[in-house]
Tab-separated table of C-alpha atoms in Angstrom:
chain	number	residue	atom	x	y	z
A	1	MET	CA	28.020	-14.791	-7.332
A	2	THR	CA	24.289	-14.219	-7.187
A	3	GLN	CA	21.868	-17.143	-6.852
A	4	ARG	CA	20.222	-18.343	-9.985
A	5	ARG	CA	16.479	-18.190	-9.191
A	6	ILE	CA	14.783	-21.465	-10.227
A	7	GLU	CA	10.988	-22.022	-10.573
A	8	VAL	CA	10.059	-25.575	-10.102
A	9	VAL	CA	7.100	-26.527	-12.285
A	10	SER	CA	4.410	-28.434	-10.634
A	11	THR	CA	2.524	-31.026	-12.731
A	12	ALA	CA	0.234	-33.960	-11.917
A	13	GLU	CA	2.342	-36.379	-14.175
A	14	PRO	CA	6.193	-36.642	-14.133
A	15	PRO	CA	7.827	-34.541	-16.912
A	16	THR	CA	9.313	-36.226	-19.991
A	17	CYS	CA	13.007	-35.823	-20.563
A	18	PRO	CA	13.578	-34.261	-23.971
A	19	ARG	CA	16.926	-35.926	-24.260
A	20	CYS	CA	15.998	-39.584	-23.653
A	21	GLN	CA	12.177	-39.473	-23.611
A	22	GLY	CA	12.184	-41.125	-20.297
A	23	GLU	CA	10.440	-40.128	-17.133
A	24	ALA	CA	12.163	-37.195	-15.418
A	25	LEU	CA	12.089	-36.182	-11.801
A	26	LEU	CA	11.112	-32.600	-12.069
A	27	SER	CA	11.005	-29.666	-14.531
A	28	ALA	CA	12.009	-26.169	-13.760
A	29	ARG	CA	12.540	-22.765	-15.413
A	30	VAL	CA	15.865	-21.110	-15.046
A	31	PRO	CA	17.189	-17.738	-16.114
A	32	TYR	CA	18.730	-17.636	-19.502
A	33	GLY	CA	19.854	-14.984	-21.911
A	34	TRP	CA	22.254	-14.052	-24.674
A	35	ALA	CA	23.705	-11.078	-26.250
A	36	ASN	CA	21.711	-9.927	-29.498
A	37	ALA	CA	23.250	-8.759	-32.675
A	38	GLY	CA	23.196	-5.085	-31.385
A	39	GLY	CA	25.096	-6.143	-28.195
A	40	GLY	CA	22.219	-5.829	-25.837
A	41	TRP	CA	21.506	-8.562	-23.388
A	42	VAL	CA	18.161	-10.543	-23.944
A	43	HIS	CA	16.796	-12.025	-20.684
A	44	GLY	CA	14.373	-14.838	-20.445
A	45	ARG	CA	13.729	-18.222	-18.707
A	46	THR	CA	14.197	-21.704	-20.290
A	47	GLY	CA	12.853	-25.045	-19.215
A	48	VAL	CA	15.114	-27.790	-17.933
A	49	VAL	CA	14.592	-31.212	-16.511
A	50	LEU	CA	16.201	-33.383	-13.914
A	51	CYS	CA	16.481	-36.820	-15.461
A	52	PRO	CA	17.774	-39.798	-13.499
A	53	ALA	CA	19.210	-41.323	-16.537
A	54	CYS	CA	20.719	-38.444	-18.360
A	55	ASP	CA	21.940	-36.464	-15.207
A	56	GLU	CA	23.128	-39.326	-13.051
A	57	ASP	CA	26.888	-38.456	-13.556
A	58	THR	CA	26.446	-34.691	-13.304
A	59	PRO	CA	27.961	-33.725	-10.066
A	60	HIS	CA	25.227	-31.215	-8.779
A	61	ALA	CA	22.454	-33.179	-10.148
A	62	ALA	CA	23.404	-36.654	-8.561
A	63	PRO	CA	22.647	-35.575	-4.961
A	64	LEU	CA	19.203	-34.296	-5.891
A	65	ILE	CA	18.542	-37.469	-7.796
A	66	THR	CA	19.456	-39.516	-4.803
A	67	TRP	CA	17.239	-37.290	-2.682
A	68	PHE	CA	14.146	-38.104	-4.929
A	69	HIS	CA	15.035	-41.710	-4.850
A	70	VAL	CA	15.060	-41.808	-0.996
A	71	HIS	CA	12.183	-39.300	-0.376
A	72	GLY	CA	9.919	-39.514	-3.275
A	73	LYS	CA	7.914	-36.366	-3.654
A	74	ALA	CA	8.972	-32.987	-2.698
A	75	ASP	CA	7.879	-31.205	0.432
A	76	HIS	CA	7.918	-27.404	0.439
A	77	GLY	CA	9.473	-27.109	3.918
A	78	ASP	CA	12.497	-29.474	3.261
A	79	ALA	CA	15.614	-27.465	3.944
A	80	GLU	CA	17.854	-30.173	2.351
A	81	LEU	CA	15.770	-30.294	-0.705
A	82	ALA	CA	16.001	-26.473	-1.059
A	83	ARG	CA	19.796	-26.606	-0.678
A	84	LEU	CA	20.078	-29.347	-3.318
A	85	LEU	CA	17.663	-27.512	-5.673
A	86	ALA	CA	19.737	-24.284	-5.358
A	87	ALA	CA	23.101	-26.172	-5.971
A	88	TRP	CA	21.609	-27.865	-9.080
A	89	ALA	CA	20.105	-24.576	-10.383
A	90	GLN	CA	23.429	-22.705	-10.096
A	91	ASN	CA	25.086	-25.360	-12.114
A	92	VAL	CA	22.566	-26.714	-14.447
A	93	SER	CA	23.802	-26.490	-18.108
A	94	VAL	CA	21.606	-24.652	-20.585
A	95	SER	CA	22.637	-24.875	-24.274
A	96	ARG	CA	23.422	-21.693	-26.063
A	97	LEU	CA	20.828	-20.353	-28.352
A	98	ASP	CA	21.220	-21.573	-31.960
A	99	GLU	CA	20.441	-18.341	-33.685
A	100	GLN	CA	20.376	-19.933	-37.245
A	101	ALA	CA	17.913	-22.598	-36.089
A	102	LEU	CA	15.768	-19.835	-34.498
A	103	GLU	CA	15.790	-17.762	-37.585
A	104	ALA	CA	14.915	-20.898	-39.681
A	105	GLU	CA	12.034	-21.571	-37.332
A	106	ILE	CA	10.795	-17.957	-37.591
A	107	GLY	CA	10.967	-18.189	-41.409
A	108	ARG	CA	8.934	-21.411	-41.297
A	109	TRP	CA	6.322	-19.697	-38.972
A	110	ARG	CA	6.080	-16.647	-41.207
A	111	ARG	CA	5.456	-19.014	-44.269
A	112	GLY	CA	2.796	-20.768	-42.461
A	113	ASP	CA	4.747	-24.085	-42.246
A	114	LEU	CA	4.364	-24.425	-38.609
């Protein structure tokens, strides 16, 4: 299995979790894609957050959450952090694209409703 490349997003303020609106520990971009109507694969990246409340029972997130509670901020040279980030990135769950919702949003945009 190939490693899923994760891009950690650095911000001055902690990110907000889109699920609970609480303070998350980090945000990242991970590869994401789907098969389009013609059968071709669409590649992209999507944003995810690591939330201490929402992800506390997720097996690959829990050790990373614990690391942040113990160490606080990330240090680029920390091998343990890199290992935990890689394990989380390989297993982070990304919801499937809701093509109907996307088409509806495109329609609203074209009508000038957004």
